[in-house]
CSV table of C-alpha atoms and ligand atoms in Angstrom, one decimal:
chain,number,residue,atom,x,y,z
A,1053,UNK,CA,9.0,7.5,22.1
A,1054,UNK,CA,6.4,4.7,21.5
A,1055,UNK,CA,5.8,1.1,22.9
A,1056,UNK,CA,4.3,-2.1,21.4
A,1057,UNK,CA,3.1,-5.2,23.2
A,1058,UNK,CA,2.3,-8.3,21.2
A,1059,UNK,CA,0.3,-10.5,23.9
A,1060,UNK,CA,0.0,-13.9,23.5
A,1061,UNK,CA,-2.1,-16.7,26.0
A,1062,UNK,CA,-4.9,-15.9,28.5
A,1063,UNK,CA,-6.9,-13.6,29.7
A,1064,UNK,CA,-4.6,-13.1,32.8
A,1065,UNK,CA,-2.2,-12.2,30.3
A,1066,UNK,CA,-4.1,-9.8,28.2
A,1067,UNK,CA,-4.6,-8.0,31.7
A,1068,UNK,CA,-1.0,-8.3,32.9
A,1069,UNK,CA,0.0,-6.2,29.4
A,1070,UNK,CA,-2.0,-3.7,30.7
A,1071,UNK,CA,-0.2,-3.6,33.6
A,1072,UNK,CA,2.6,-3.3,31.4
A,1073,UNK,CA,1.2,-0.7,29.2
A,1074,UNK,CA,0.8,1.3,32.3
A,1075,UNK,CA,4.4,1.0,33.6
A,1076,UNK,CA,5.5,2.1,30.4
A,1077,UNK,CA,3.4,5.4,30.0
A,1078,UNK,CA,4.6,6.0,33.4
A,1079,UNK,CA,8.5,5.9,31.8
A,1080,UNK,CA,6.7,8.7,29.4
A,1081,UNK,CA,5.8,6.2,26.2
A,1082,UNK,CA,3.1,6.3,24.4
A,1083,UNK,CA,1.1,3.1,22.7
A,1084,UNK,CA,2.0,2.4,19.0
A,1085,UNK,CA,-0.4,0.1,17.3
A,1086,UNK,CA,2.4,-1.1,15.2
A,1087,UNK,CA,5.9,-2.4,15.8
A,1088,UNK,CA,7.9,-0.9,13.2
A,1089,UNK,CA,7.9,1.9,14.7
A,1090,UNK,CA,8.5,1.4,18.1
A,1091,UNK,CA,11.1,2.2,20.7
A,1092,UNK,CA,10.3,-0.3,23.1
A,1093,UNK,CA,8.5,-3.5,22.0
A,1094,UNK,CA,7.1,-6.3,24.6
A,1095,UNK,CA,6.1,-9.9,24.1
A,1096,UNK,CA,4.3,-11.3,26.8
A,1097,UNK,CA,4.4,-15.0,26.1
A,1098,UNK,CA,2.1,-17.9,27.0
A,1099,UNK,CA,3.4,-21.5,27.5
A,1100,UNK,CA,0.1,-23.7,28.3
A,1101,UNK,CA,0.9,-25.3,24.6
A,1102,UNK,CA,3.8,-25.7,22.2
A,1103,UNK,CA,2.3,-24.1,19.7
A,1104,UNK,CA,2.3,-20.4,21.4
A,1105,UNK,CA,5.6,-21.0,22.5
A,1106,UNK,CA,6.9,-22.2,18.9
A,1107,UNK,CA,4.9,-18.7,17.9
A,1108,UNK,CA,6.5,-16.2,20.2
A,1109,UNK,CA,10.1,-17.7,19.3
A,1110,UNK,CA,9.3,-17.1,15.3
A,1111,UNK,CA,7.6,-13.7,16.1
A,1112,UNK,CA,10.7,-12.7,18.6
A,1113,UNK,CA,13.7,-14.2,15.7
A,1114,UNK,CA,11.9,-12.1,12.8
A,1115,UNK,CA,12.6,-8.7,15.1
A,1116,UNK,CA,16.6,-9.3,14.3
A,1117,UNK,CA,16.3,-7.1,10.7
A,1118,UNK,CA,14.4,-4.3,12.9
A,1119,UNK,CA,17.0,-4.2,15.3
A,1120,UNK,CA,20.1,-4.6,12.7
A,1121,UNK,CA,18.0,-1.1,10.8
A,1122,UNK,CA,17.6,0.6,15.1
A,1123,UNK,CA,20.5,0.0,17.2
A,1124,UNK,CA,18.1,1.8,20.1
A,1125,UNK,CA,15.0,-0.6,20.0
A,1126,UNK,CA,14.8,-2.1,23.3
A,1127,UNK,CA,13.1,-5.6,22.9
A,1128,UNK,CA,11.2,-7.5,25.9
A,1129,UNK,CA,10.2,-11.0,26.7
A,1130,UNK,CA,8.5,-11.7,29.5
A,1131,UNK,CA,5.0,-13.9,30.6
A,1132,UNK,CA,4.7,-18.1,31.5
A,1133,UNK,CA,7.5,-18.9,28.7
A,1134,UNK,CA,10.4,-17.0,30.3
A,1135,UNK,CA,9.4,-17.9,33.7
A,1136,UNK,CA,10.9,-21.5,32.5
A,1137,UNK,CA,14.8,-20.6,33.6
A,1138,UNK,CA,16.2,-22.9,30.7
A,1139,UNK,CA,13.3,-21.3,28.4
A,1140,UNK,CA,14.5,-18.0,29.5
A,1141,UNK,CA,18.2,-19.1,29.3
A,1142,UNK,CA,17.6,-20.7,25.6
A,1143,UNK,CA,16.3,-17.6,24.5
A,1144,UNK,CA,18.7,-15.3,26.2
A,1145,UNK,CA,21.7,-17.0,24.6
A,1146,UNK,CA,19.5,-17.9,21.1
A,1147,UNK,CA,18.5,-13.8,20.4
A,1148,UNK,CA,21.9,-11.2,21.4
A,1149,UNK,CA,19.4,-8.6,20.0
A,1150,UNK,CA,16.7,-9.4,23.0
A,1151,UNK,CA,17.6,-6.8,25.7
A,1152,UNK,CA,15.5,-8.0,28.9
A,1153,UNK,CA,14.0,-10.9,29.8
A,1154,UNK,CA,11.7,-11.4,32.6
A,1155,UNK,CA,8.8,-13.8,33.6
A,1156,UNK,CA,5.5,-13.7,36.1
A,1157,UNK,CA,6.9,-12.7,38.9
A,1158,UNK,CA,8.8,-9.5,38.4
A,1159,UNK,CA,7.0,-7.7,36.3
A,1160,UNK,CA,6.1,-4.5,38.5
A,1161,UNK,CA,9.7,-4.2,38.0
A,1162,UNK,CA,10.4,-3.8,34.9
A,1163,UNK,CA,10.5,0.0,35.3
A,1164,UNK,CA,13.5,-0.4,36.5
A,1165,UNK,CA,14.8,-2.7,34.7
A,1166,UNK,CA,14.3,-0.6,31.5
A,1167,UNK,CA,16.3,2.1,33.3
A,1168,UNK,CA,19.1,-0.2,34.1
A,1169,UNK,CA,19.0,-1.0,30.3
A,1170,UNK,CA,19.3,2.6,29.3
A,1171,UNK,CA,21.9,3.5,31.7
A,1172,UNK,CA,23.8,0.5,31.5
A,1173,UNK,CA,23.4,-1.0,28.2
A,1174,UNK,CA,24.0,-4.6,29.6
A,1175,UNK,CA,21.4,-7.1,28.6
A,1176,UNK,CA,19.3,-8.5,31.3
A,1177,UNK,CA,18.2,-11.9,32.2
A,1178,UNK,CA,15.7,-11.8,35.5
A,1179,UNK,CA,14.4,-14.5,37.0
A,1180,UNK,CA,12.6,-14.6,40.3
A,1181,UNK,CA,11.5,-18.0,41.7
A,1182,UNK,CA,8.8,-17.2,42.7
A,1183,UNK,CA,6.9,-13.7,44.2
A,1184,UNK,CA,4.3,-12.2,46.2
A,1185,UNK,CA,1.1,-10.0,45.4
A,1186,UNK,CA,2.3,-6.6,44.4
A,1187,UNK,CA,-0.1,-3.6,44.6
A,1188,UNK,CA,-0.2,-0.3,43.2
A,1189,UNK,CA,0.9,-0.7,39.4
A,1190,UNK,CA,-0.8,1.9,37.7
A,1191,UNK,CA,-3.0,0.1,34.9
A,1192,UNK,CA,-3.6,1.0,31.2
A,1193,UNK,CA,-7.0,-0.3,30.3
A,1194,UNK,CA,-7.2,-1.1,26.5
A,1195,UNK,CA,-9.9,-4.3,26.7
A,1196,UNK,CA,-13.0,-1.6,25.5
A,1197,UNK,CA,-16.0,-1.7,28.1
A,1198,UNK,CA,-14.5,-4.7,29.7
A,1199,UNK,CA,-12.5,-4.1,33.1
A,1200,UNK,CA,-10.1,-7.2,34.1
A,1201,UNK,CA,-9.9,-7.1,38.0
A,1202,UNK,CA,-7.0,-9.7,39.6
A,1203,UNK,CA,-8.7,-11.3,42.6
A,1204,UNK,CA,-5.7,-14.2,42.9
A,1205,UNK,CA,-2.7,-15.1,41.1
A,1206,UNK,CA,-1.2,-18.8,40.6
A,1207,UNK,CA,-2.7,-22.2,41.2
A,1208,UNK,CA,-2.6,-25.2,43.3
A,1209,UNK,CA,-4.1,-28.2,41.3
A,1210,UNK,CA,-1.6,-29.5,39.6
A,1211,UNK,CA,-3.4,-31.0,36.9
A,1212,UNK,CA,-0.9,-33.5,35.1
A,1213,UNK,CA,-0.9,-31.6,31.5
A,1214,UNK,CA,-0.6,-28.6,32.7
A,1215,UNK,CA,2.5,-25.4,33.0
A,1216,UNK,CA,0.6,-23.3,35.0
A,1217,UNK,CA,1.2,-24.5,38.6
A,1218,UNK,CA,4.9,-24.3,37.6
A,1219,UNK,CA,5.2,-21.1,35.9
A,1220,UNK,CA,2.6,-19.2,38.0
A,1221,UNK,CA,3.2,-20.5,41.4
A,1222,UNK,CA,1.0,-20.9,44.0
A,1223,UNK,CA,-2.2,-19.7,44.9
A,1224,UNK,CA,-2.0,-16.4,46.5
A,1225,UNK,CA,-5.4,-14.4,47.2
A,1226,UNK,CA,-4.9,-10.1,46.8
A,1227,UNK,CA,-6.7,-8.4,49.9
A,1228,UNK,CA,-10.3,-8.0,49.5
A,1229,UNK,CA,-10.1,-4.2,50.7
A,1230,UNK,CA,-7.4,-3.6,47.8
A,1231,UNK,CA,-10.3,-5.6,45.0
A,1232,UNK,CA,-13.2,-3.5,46.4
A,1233,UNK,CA,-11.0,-0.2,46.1
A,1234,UNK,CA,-9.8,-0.6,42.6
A,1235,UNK,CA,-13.7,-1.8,41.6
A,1236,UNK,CA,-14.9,1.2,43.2
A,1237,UNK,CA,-12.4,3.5,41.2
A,1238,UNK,CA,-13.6,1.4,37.9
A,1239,UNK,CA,-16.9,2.2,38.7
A,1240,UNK,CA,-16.8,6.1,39.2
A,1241,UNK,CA,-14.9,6.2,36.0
A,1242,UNK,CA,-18.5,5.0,34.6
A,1243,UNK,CA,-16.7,4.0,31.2
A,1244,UNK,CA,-17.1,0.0,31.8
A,1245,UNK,CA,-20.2,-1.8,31.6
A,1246,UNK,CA,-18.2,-5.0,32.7
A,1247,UNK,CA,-15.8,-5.9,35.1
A,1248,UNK,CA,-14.0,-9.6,34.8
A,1249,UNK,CA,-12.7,-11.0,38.3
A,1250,UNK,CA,-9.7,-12.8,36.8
A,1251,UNK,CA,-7.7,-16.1,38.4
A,1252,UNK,CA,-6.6,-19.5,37.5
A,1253,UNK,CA,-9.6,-20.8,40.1
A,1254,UNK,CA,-11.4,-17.8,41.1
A,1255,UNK,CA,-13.7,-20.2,43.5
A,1256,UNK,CA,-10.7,-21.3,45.9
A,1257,UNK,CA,-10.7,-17.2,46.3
A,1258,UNK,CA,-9.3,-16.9,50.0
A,1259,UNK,CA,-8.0,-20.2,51.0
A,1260,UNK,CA,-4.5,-19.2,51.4
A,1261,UNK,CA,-6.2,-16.4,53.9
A,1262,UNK,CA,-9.4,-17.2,55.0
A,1263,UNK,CA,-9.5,-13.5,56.6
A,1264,UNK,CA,-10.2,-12.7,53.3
A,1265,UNK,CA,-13.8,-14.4,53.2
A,1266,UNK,CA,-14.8,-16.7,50.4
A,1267,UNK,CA,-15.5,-16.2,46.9
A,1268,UNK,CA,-19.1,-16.1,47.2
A,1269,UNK,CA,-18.4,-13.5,50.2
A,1270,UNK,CA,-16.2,-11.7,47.6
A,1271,UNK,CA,-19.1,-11.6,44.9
A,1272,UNK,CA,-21.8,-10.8,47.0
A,1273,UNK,CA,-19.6,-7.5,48.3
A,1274,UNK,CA,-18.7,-6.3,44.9
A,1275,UNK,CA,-22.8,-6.4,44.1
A,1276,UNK,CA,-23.4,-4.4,47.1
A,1277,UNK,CA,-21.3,-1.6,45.4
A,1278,UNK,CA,-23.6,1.4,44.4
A,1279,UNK,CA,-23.5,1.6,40.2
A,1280,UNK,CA,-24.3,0.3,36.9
A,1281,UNK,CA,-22.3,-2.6,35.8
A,1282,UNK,CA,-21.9,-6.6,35.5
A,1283,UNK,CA,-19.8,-8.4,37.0
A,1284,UNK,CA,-18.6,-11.7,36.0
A,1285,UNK,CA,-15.8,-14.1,36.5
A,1286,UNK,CA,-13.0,-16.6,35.2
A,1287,UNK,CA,-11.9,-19.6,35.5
A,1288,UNK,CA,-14.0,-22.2,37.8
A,1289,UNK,CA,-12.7,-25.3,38.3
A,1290,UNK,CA,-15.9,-27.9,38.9
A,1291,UNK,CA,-14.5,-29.2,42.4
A,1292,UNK,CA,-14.3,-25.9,43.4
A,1293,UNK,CA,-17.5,-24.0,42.8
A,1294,UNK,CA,-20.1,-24.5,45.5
A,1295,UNK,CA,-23.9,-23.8,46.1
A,1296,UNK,CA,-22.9,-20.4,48.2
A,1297,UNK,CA,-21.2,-19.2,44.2
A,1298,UNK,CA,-24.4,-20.7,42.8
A,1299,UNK,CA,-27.0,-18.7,44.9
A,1300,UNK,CA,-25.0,-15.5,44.8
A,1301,UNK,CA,-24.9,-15.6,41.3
A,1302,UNK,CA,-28.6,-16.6,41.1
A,1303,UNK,CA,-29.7,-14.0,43.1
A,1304,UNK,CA,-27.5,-10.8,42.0
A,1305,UNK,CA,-28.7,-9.1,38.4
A,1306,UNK,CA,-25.4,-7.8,38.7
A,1307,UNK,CA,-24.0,-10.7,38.0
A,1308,UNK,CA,-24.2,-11.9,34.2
A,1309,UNK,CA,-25.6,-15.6,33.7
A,1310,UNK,CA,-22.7,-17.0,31.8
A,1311,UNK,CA,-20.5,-19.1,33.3
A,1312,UNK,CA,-17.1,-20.8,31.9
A,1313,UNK,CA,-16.5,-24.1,33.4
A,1314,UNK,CA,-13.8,-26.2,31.8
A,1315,UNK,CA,-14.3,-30.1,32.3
A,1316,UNK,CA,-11.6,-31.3,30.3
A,1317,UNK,CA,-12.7,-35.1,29.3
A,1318,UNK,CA,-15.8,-36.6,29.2
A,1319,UNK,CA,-14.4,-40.2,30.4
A,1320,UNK,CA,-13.7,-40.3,34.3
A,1321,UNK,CA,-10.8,-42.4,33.7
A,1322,UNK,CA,-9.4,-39.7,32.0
A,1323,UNK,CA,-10.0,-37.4,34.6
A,1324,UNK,CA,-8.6,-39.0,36.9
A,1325,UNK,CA,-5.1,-39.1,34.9
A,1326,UNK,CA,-5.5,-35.5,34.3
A,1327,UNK,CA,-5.7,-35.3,38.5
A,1328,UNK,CA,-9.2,-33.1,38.1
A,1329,UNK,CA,-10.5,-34.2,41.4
A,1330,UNK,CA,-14.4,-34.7,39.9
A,1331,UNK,CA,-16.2,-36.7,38.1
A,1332,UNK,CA,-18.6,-36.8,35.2
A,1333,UNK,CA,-21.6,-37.3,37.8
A,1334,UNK,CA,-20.5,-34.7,39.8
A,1335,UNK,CA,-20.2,-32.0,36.5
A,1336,UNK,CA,-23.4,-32.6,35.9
A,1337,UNK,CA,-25.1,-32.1,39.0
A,1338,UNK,CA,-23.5,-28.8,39.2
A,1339,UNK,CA,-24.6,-28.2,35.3
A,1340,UNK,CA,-28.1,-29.0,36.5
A,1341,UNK,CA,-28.3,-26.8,39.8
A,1342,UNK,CA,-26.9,-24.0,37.6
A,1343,UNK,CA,-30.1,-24.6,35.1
A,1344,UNK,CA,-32.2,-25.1,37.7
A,1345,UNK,CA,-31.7,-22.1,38.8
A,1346,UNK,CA,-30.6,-20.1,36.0
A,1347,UNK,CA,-32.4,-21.5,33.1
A,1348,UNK,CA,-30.7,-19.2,30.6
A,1349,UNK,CA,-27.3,-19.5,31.8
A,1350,UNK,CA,-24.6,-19.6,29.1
A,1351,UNK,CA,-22.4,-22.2,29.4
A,1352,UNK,CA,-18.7,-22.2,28.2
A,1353,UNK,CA,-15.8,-25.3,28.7
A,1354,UNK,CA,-12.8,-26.4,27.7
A,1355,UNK,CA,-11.9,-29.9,26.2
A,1356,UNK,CA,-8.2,-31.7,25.8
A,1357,UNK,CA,-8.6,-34.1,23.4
A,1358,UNK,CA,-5.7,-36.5,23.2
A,1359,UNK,CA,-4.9,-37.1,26.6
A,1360,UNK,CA,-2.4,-39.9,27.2
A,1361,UNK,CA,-4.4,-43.2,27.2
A,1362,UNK,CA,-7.8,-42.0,25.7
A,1363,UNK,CA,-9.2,-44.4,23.7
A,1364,UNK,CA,-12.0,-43.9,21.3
A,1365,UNK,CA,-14.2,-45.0,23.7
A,1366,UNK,CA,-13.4,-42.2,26.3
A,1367,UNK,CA,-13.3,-39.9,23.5
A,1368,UNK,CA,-17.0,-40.9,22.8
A,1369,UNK,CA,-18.1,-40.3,26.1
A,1370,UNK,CA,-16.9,-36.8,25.6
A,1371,UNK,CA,-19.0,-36.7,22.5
A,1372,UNK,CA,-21.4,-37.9,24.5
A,1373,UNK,CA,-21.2,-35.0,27.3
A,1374,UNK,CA,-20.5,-32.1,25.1
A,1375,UNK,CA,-24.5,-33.6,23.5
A,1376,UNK,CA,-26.1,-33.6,27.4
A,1377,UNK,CA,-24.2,-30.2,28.2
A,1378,UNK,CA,-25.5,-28.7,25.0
A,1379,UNK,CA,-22.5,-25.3,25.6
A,1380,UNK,CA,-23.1,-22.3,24.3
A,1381,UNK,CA,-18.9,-22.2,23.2
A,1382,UNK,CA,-16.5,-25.0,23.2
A,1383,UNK,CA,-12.8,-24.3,23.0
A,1384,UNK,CA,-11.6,-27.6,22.3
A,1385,UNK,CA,-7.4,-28.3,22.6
A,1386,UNK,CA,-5.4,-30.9,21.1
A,1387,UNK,CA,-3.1,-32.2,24.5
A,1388,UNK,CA,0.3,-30.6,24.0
A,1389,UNK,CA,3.1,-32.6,25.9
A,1390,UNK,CA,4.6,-30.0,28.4
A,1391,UNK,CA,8.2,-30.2,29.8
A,1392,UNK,CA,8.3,-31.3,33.6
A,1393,UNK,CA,4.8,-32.5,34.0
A,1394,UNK,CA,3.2,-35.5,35.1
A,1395,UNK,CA,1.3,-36.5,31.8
A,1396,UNK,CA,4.6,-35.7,30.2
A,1397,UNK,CA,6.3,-38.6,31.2
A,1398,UNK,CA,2.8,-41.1,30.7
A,1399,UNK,CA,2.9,-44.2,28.4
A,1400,UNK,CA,0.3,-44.3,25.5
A,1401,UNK,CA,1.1,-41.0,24.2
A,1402,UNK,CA,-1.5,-40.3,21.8
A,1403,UNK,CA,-0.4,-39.6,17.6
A,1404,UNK,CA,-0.8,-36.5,16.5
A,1405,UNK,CA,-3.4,-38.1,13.2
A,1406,UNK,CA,-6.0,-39.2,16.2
A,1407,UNK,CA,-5.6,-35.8,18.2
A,1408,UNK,CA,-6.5,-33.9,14.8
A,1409,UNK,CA,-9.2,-36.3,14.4
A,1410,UNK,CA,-10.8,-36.1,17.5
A,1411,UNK,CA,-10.7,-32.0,17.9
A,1412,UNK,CA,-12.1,-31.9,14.2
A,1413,UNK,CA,-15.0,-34.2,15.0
A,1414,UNK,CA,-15.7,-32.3,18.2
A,1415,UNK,CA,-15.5,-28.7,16.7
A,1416,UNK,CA,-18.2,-29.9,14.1
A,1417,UNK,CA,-20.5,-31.8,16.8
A,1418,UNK,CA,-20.3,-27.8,18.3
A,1419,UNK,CA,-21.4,-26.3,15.1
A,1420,UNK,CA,-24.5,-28.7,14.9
A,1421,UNK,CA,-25.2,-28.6,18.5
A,1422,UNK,CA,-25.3,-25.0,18.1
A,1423,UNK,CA,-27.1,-25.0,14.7
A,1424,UNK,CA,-29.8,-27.1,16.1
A,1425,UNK,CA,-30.0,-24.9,19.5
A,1426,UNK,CA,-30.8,-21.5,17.2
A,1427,UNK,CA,-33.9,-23.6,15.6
B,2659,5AD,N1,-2.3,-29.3,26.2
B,2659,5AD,C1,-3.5,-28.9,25.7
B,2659,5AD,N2,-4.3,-28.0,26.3
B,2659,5AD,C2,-4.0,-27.6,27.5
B,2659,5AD,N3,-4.6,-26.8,28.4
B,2659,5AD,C3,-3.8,-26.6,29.5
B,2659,5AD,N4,-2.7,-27.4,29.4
B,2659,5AD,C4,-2.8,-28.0,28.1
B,2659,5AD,C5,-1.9,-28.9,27.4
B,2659,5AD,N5,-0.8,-29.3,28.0
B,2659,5AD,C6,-5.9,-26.2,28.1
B,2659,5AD,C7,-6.9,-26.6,29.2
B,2659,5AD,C8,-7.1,-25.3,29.9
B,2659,5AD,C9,-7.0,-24.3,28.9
B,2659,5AD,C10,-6.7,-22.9,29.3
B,2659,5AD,O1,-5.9,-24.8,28.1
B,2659,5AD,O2,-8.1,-27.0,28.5
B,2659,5AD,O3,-8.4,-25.2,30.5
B,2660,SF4,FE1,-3.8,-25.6,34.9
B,2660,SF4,FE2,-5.5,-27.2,36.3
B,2660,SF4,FE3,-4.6,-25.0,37.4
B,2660,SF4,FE4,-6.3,-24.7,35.4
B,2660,SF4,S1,-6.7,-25.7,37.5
B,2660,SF4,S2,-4.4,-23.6,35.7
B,2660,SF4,S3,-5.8,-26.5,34.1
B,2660,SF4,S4,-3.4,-26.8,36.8
């Protein structure tokens, strides 16, 4: 009996299918690298854009013909598009041949759920509002010498373009004593050289339970570990990482110099729409203490162009920052209008001509940044 997982999204997803993976070897699959000749096939879904959703719904209609040919193929959905209940509903009532659907917050129980299946044939539709940090699910690693570690799950900011606050829930920390333990167990297996701390906003690590210490707290223990391995860390958001995360990082050769810090926008009217809680002046003083101290730090970000109500001009004073910042990788997003938030429902929605426009133009001011840095 074999399973197949098409992942779509983050890297918190990339990790949860691992998760997944692991639940299912524990039901006695084994991985198939292909799904035509799978039992069970998973698609853990992603909804920070339309496109990935309008993606996984194609890849998900096309599995009808497998199904018509293998009465017995179970077929999953689960991830940040099926934790939308009328996403979750649309799909349940769009695909009869999808047998359980599920979405963030209940996956450590889809072992059970795949049992129910089997016994009961019914089709499932589970949705939990929202959940709590679950421990213990045993995890297939398949992301090489990397090793993903969870340190929190969710987010609280709320900025106005984006699903993740609503399909993720709020920030909730895991126990420090259960991140060192699972480290520690990564580490004696001696087949990673790196180990990922994952989160929506690793740096507000522990404010939902300060017991917990701080991030920089957090970082500083896991270099204390005895063993050979780099740690770093993803995603930052720039109100959030302080001088303690700067030292630590400056100070540890576990830690690797690299850093991704998504800004967003250039323009700090447009920040301010997009609720990012910083400004331009502010990015780059923390851009600058990081050189300062790291000269060789690699420097990552991400950029929404077409934002509601950017106008060339803030769009140049992206330009403009993306020359200063002088990255190492841009990933560069057109603004995707998202159901139920804020930006959604903004006037001067930009055309889809200008969006294009505007991500072309930046991806090539990249490739000469870039060109120019290797000279
Ligand atoms: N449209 C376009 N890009 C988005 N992102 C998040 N929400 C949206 C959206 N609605 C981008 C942000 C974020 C990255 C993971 O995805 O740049 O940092
Ligand atoms: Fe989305 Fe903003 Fe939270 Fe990142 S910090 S997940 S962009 S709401």
């Amino acid at each position: 009996m074999f399973y197949h997982i098409v992942t779509y999204g983050c890297q918190m997803n990339v990790h949860e299918s691992e998760k997944i993976a692991g639940i299912l070897e524990d039901l006695g699959y084994e991985f198939t690298p292909t799904r035509n000749n799978a039992d069970v096939i998973v698609f853990n879904t992603c909804a920070i854009r339309e496109g990935a959703e309008d993606r996984a719904f194609g890849n998900i209609g096309a599995l009808k013909q497998q199904k018509r040919k293998n009465k017995n193929l179970l077929i999953v959905v689960c991830g940040c598009m099926t934790q939308q209940k009328d996403v979750a509903q649309r799909l349940f009532d769009t695909f009869p041949f999808v047998d359980i659907i599920l979405g963030t917050h209940n996956i450590h129980l889809l072992k059970s759920l795949v049992m129910r299946k089997l016994n009961e044939r019914k089709r499932i539709l589970q949705y939990m509002e929202s959940g709590d940090v679950v421990e213990g699910i045993n995890v297939k690693r398949t992301s090489g010498d990397n090793a993903w570690v969870n340190i929190m799950y969710g987010c609280n900011n709320f900025c106005t373009y984006c699903i993740v606050p609503y399909v993720r829930g709020r920030e909730k920390s895991r126990k420090k004593i259960d991140i060192i333990n699972e480290i520690k167990e990564i580490i004696a297996l001696q087949s990673y050289k790196t180990i990922t701390l994952l989160g929506q906003n690793v740096n507000s690590y522990g404010n939902d339970d300060p017991s917990q210490g701080t991030f920089a707290q957090l970082l500083q223990n896991i270099c204390d570990l005895q063993g050979d391995f780099k740690l770093t860390f993803m995603t930052s958001h720039p109100k959030d990482l302080n001088d303690d995360v700067i030292n630590v990082m400056a100070q540890n050769d576990k830690i690797l110099k690299e850093l991704h810090l998504p800004v967003q926008s250039g323009s700090n009217k447009i920040l301010k729409a997009m609720n990012r809680n910083y400004t331009i002046e502010h990015y780059l003083n923390i851009v600058n203490k990081l050189r300062g101290k790291m000269p060789d730090i690699r420097l990552s970000t991400d950029i929404i162009v077409g934002f509601p109500g950017e106008t060339e001009e803030d769009f140049q004073d992206t330009c403009d920052l993306v020359r200063t910042v002088e990255y190492d990788n841009i990933f560069a997003f057109m603004y995707s209008k998202r159901g139920g938030t804020v930006a959604d429902k903004m006037t001067g929605q930009i055309d889809d001509e200008t969006k294009h426009k505007r991500v072309n133009f930046l991806l090539n001011l990249e490739k000469e940044i870039k060109a120019q840095k290797e000279n």
